[in-house]
mmCIF file of C-alpha atoms in Angstrom:
data_model
loop_
_atom_site.group_PDB
_atom_site.id
_atom_site.type_symbol
_atom_site.label_atom_id
_atom_site.label_comp_id
_atom_site.label_asym_id
_atom_site.label_seq_id
_atom_site.Cartn_x
_atom_site.Cartn_y
_atom_site.Cartn_z
ATOM 1 C CA MET A 298 76.350 5.646 45.405
ATOM 2 C CA LYS A 299 74.149 7.874 47.559
ATOM 3 C CA ILE A 300 74.651 8.047 51.320
ATOM 4 C CA VAL A 301 73.210 10.013 54.214
ATOM 5 C CA VAL A 302 75.589 10.964 57.015
ATOM 6 C CA PHE A 303 74.086 11.539 60.452
ATOM 7 C CA GLY A 304 76.299 13.616 62.715
ATOM 8 C CA ALA A 305 77.817 15.183 59.593
ATOM 9 C CA SER A 306 78.958 18.340 61.405
ATOM 10 C CA GLY A 307 80.925 16.453 64.078
ATOM 11 C CA GLY A 308 84.639 15.721 64.201
ATOM 12 C CA VAL A 309 84.469 12.392 62.352
ATOM 13 C CA GLY A 310 81.403 13.290 60.310
ATOM 14 C CA GLN A 311 83.031 16.256 58.596
ATOM 15 C CA HIS A 312 85.926 14.069 57.468
ATOM 16 C CA VAL A 313 83.480 11.433 56.189
ATOM 17 C CA VAL A 314 81.569 13.996 54.127
ATOM 18 C CA LYS A 315 84.767 15.430 52.623
ATOM 19 C CA LEU A 316 86.277 12.039 51.784
ATOM 20 C CA ALA A 317 83.050 10.644 50.328
ATOM 21 C CA LEU A 318 82.676 13.669 48.039
ATOM 22 C CA GLU A 319 86.287 13.285 46.899
ATOM 23 C CA LYS A 320 85.432 9.707 45.897
ATOM 24 C CA GLY A 321 82.426 10.828 43.846
ATOM 25 C CA ILE A 322 79.802 9.650 46.337
ATOM 26 C CA GLU A 323 76.611 11.707 46.552
ATOM 27 C CA VAL A 324 76.222 12.822 50.164
ATOM 28 C CA THR A 325 73.261 14.041 52.189
ATOM 29 C CA ALA A 326 74.626 15.677 55.332
ATOM 30 C CA PHE A 327 72.005 15.458 58.080
ATOM 31 C CA VAL A 328 72.582 18.271 60.583
ATOM 32 C CA ARG A 329 70.744 20.333 63.179
ATOM 33 C CA THR A 330 72.826 23.401 62.327
ATOM 34 C CA PRO A 331 73.398 23.715 58.554
ATOM 35 C CA SER A 332 75.868 26.600 58.980
ATOM 36 C CA LYS A 333 78.363 24.117 60.455
ATOM 37 C CA ILE A 334 78.777 22.536 57.010
ATOM 38 C CA GLN A 335 81.399 24.695 55.335
ATOM 39 C CA ILE A 336 81.837 22.572 52.211
ATOM 40 C CA SER A 337 80.246 23.433 48.880
ATOM 41 C CA HIS A 338 80.047 20.641 46.306
ATOM 42 C CA PRO A 339 77.607 19.657 43.521
ATOM 43 C CA PHE A 340 77.220 16.182 45.083
ATOM 44 C CA LEU A 341 76.472 17.555 48.563
ATOM 45 C CA HIS A 342 72.968 18.070 49.925
ATOM 46 C CA VAL A 343 72.523 19.543 53.396
ATOM 47 C CA TYR A 344 69.451 18.263 55.224
ATOM 48 C CA HIS A 345 68.301 20.339 58.186
ATOM 49 C CA GLY A 346 66.759 17.943 60.679
ATOM 50 C CA ASN A 347 66.723 16.497 64.177
ATOM 51 C CA ALA A 348 67.664 12.831 64.606
ATOM 52 C CA MET A 349 65.307 12.625 67.590
ATOM 53 C CA GLN A 350 62.412 13.201 65.165
ATOM 54 C CA ALA A 351 61.500 10.004 63.317
ATOM 55 C CA ASP A 352 59.866 11.822 60.380
ATOM 56 C CA ASP A 353 62.980 13.946 59.738
ATOM 57 C CA VAL A 354 65.167 10.866 59.798
ATOM 58 C CA ALA A 355 62.964 8.782 57.504
ATOM 59 C CA ALA A 356 62.702 11.596 54.954
ATOM 60 C CA ALA A 357 66.487 11.929 54.766
ATOM 61 C CA ILE A 358 66.966 8.172 54.319
ATOM 62 C CA GLU A 359 64.534 7.869 51.419
ATOM 63 C CA GLY A 360 66.383 7.181 48.165
ATOM 64 C CA GLN A 361 69.751 6.490 49.786
ATOM 65 C CA ASN A 362 71.933 3.414 49.233
ATOM 66 C CA ALA A 363 73.527 3.483 52.679
ATOM 67 C CA VAL A 364 73.558 5.234 56.039
ATOM 68 C CA ILE A 365 76.559 6.392 58.050
ATOM 69 C CA SER A 366 76.126 7.394 61.678
ATOM 70 C CA CYS A 367 78.753 9.538 63.363
ATOM 71 C CA LEU A 368 76.288 10.638 66.024
ATOM 72 C CA GLY A 369 77.350 11.490 69.542
ATOM 73 C CA SER A 370 75.367 12.181 72.677
ATOM 74 C CA SER A 371 74.824 15.729 73.890
ATOM 75 C CA LYS A 372 74.725 14.428 77.477
ATOM 76 C CA GLY A 373 78.486 14.042 77.913
ATOM 77 C CA LEU A 374 79.214 11.546 80.697
ATOM 78 C CA LYS A 375 75.668 11.648 82.083
ATOM 79 C CA GLU A 376 73.256 8.744 81.862
ATOM 80 C CA SER A 377 71.423 8.893 78.547
ATOM 81 C CA THR A 378 69.419 6.911 75.997
ATOM 82 C CA GLU A 379 69.855 9.593 73.331
ATOM 83 C CA LEU A 380 72.007 7.548 70.936
ATOM 84 C CA GLY A 381 69.789 4.514 71.295
ATOM 85 C CA ASN A 382 66.703 6.603 70.542
ATOM 86 C CA MET A 383 68.270 8.224 67.469
ATOM 87 C CA ILE A 384 69.404 4.854 66.126
ATOM 88 C CA GLU A 385 65.920 3.459 66.677
ATOM 89 C CA ASN A 386 64.643 6.235 64.406
ATOM 90 C CA ILE A 387 67.351 5.528 61.830
ATOM 91 C CA SER A 388 66.666 1.784 61.877
ATOM 92 C CA LEU A 389 62.940 2.382 61.436
ATOM 93 C CA GLY A 390 63.618 4.792 58.574
ATOM 94 C CA MET A 391 65.884 2.267 56.877
ATOM 95 C CA GLN A 392 63.277 -0.434 57.280
ATOM 96 C CA LYS A 393 60.586 1.856 55.852
ATOM 97 C CA HIS A 394 62.591 2.700 52.727
ATOM 98 C CA GLY A 395 64.310 -0.654 52.182
ATOM 99 C CA VAL A 396 67.838 0.555 52.945
ATOM 100 C CA LYS A 397 70.001 -2.197 54.477
ATOM 101 C CA ARG A 398 73.583 -0.895 54.694
ATOM 102 C CA ILE A 399 74.748 1.080 57.729
ATOM 103 C CA VAL A 400 78.147 1.962 59.182
ATOM 104 C CA TYR A 401 77.884 3.032 62.813
ATOM 105 C CA VAL A 402 80.704 4.728 64.707
ATOM 106 C CA ALA A 403 80.600 3.586 68.318
ATOM 107 C CA SER A 404 83.632 3.453 70.627
ATOM 108 C CA ALA A 405 86.149 0.919 71.806
ATOM 109 C CA GLY A 406 84.910 -0.370 75.161
ATOM 110 C CA ILE A 407 81.278 -1.086 74.304
ATOM 111 C CA TYR A 408 81.867 -4.804 74.896
ATOM 112 C CA GLY A 409 84.059 -4.309 77.970
ATOM 113 C CA GLU A 410 87.049 -5.151 75.783
ATOM 114 C CA LEU A 411 89.608 -2.584 76.967
ATOM 115 C CA PRO A 412 92.381 -4.522 78.737
ATOM 116 C CA GLY A 413 94.273 -3.868 81.945
ATOM 117 C CA ILE A 414 93.745 -1.495 84.820
ATOM 118 C CA SER A 415 93.824 1.557 82.563
ATOM 119 C CA GLY A 416 91.165 -0.008 80.348
ATOM 120 C CA LYS A 417 88.914 -0.657 83.333
ATOM 121 C CA MET A 418 89.372 2.938 84.491
ATOM 122 C CA ILE A 419 88.493 4.309 81.054
ATOM 123 C CA MET A 420 85.395 2.114 80.797
ATOM 124 C CA LYS A 421 84.293 3.165 84.281
ATOM 125 C CA THR A 422 84.674 6.848 83.404
ATOM 126 C CA LEU A 423 82.852 6.391 80.102
ATOM 127 C CA LYS A 424 80.266 3.989 81.511
ATOM 128 C CA ASN A 425 77.193 5.979 80.451
ATOM 129 C CA PRO A 426 78.167 6.870 76.860
ATOM 130 C CA LEU A 427 79.426 3.316 76.323
ATOM 131 C CA LEU A 428 76.092 1.914 77.523
ATOM 132 C CA ASP A 429 74.243 4.246 75.163
ATOM 133 C CA HIS A 430 76.453 3.214 72.237
ATOM 134 C CA ARG A 431 75.906 -0.445 73.140
ATOM 135 C CA HIS A 432 72.133 0.110 73.184
ATOM 136 C CA ALA A 433 72.396 1.666 69.720
ATOM 137 C CA VAL A 434 74.522 -1.231 68.410
ATOM 138 C CA ASP A 435 72.109 -3.816 69.805
ATOM 139 C CA THR A 436 69.238 -1.980 68.098
ATOM 140 C CA ILE A 437 71.031 -2.085 64.737
ATOM 141 C CA VAL A 438 71.712 -5.815 65.106
ATOM 142 C CA ASN A 439 68.121 -6.532 66.131
ATOM 143 C CA TYR A 440 66.809 -4.811 62.981
ATOM 144 C CA ASN A 441 68.826 -7.285 60.861
ATOM 145 C CA LEU A 442 70.636 -4.535 58.963
ATOM 146 C CA ASP A 443 73.820 -4.979 56.939
ATOM 147 C CA TYR A 444 75.926 -3.261 59.552
ATOM 148 C CA THR A 445 79.541 -2.462 60.220
ATOM 149 C CA ILE A 446 80.247 -1.260 63.751
ATOM 150 C CA VAL A 447 83.372 0.867 64.082
ATOM 151 C CA ARG A 448 85.077 0.926 67.502
ATOM 152 C CA PRO A 449 87.894 3.494 67.369
ATOM 153 C CA MET A 450 90.361 3.946 70.182
ATOM 154 C CA GLY A 451 91.077 7.453 71.525
ATOM 155 C CA LEU A 452 90.216 10.038 68.873
ATOM 156 C CA THR A 453 92.663 12.787 67.931
ATOM 157 C CA ASN A 454 92.657 15.708 65.498
ATOM 158 C CA ASN A 455 96.079 14.763 64.146
ATOM 159 C CA ASP A 456 96.754 14.527 60.417
ATOM 160 C CA PRO A 457 95.795 11.164 58.907
ATOM 161 C CA ILE A 458 98.509 8.551 58.514
ATOM 162 C CA GLY A 459 96.541 6.439 56.055
ATOM 163 C CA SER A 460 97.349 3.157 57.767
ATOM 164 C CA TYR A 461 96.031 1.644 60.989
ATOM 165 C CA ARG A 462 95.380 -1.725 62.563
ATOM 166 C CA GLU A 463 92.040 -3.507 62.752
ATOM 167 C CA ALA A 464 90.664 -6.082 65.183
ATOM 168 C CA THR A 465 87.287 -7.815 65.064
ATOM 169 C CA GLU A 466 87.940 -9.337 68.494
ATOM 170 C CA GLY A 467 88.979 -7.001 71.292
ATOM 171 C CA ILE A 468 91.200 -4.123 70.197
ATOM 172 C CA PRO A 469 94.460 -3.898 68.227
ATOM 173 C CA ALA A 470 97.240 -4.942 70.624
ATOM 174 C CA LYS A 471 98.494 -1.956 72.618
ATOM 175 C CA GLY A 472 96.379 0.358 70.453
ATOM 176 C CA LYS A 473 95.886 3.768 72.031
ATOM 177 C CA SER A 474 94.545 6.266 69.526
ATOM 178 C CA ILE A 475 93.582 7.111 65.958
ATOM 179 C CA ALA A 476 92.977 10.360 64.077
ATOM 180 C CA ARG A 477 89.395 11.224 63.206
ATOM 181 C CA ALA A 478 90.437 11.546 59.559
ATOM 182 C CA ASP A 479 91.663 7.937 59.551
ATOM 183 C CA VAL A 480 88.400 6.783 61.146
ATOM 184 C CA ALA A 481 86.664 8.398 58.172
ATOM 185 C CA ASN A 482 89.047 6.562 55.849
ATOM 186 C CA PHE A 483 88.036 3.242 57.398
ATOM 187 C CA ILE A 484 84.329 4.107 57.245
ATOM 188 C CA ILE A 485 84.448 4.720 53.491
ATOM 189 C CA LYS A 486 86.599 1.610 52.974
ATOM 190 C CA ALA A 487 84.160 -0.536 54.970
ATOM 191 C CA LEU A 488 81.187 0.943 53.145
ATOM 192 C CA GLU A 489 82.601 -0.209 49.817
ATOM 193 C CA ASP A 490 83.827 -3.663 50.939
ATOM 194 C CA SER A 491 81.284 -6.385 51.658
ATOM 195 C CA GLN A 492 83.731 -8.321 53.869
ATOM 196 C CA TYR A 493 82.973 -5.792 56.615
ATOM 197 C CA ILE A 494 79.233 -6.511 56.644
ATOM 198 C CA HIS A 495 78.114 -7.944 60.003
ATOM 199 C CA GLN A 496 81.500 -7.082 61.510
ATOM 200 C CA SER A 497 82.400 -5.009 64.571
ATOM 201 C CA VAL A 498 85.889 -3.620 64.050
ATOM 202 C CA SER A 499 88.153 -1.795 66.478
ATOM 203 C CA ILE A 500 90.736 0.460 64.850
ATOM 204 C CA ALA A 501 93.906 2.068 66.201
ATOM 205 C CA TYR A 502 97.497 2.823 65.197
#
């Protein structure tokens, strides 16, 4: 299998690249700053590009079997359409080169699904990035791609546990957090399992 990972130098993206290579998957790591990729591997190709540039994106997607997006916005909590714009470019590139499979890492809360007062407070604080992620997810769905949307709860840099709970509706009951390394574990699992196609899955411990 050959995959391209957008956001490959980020917290989740680096774990995805490492795990995919360990499983014998050929990886193209799409990054703006190649020096951030510290791994050397015969199956790894580092692609220097900008996801805001449609031509860069399409060129990286050509010849791939699947796309993984671990992209984040550079705008922090500010209002932004950055993620939506980058995913538009990715969707167009996939359409151009006949690639159907995509796993997109969004965030729990994009559907207003975080329960309780604390959930409402979190969604209010993260209103703008959640809206941008939702725009990106809607774009993926509208392009009729074979998608899996990943909605992790609070991300940590803790060591992976290797087990976590999944929910296609809402979030795992009382779920609070998950390590970035375990998000990567789910991404690779979902990529290889067709039952996750056209599913939006929240994950947490």
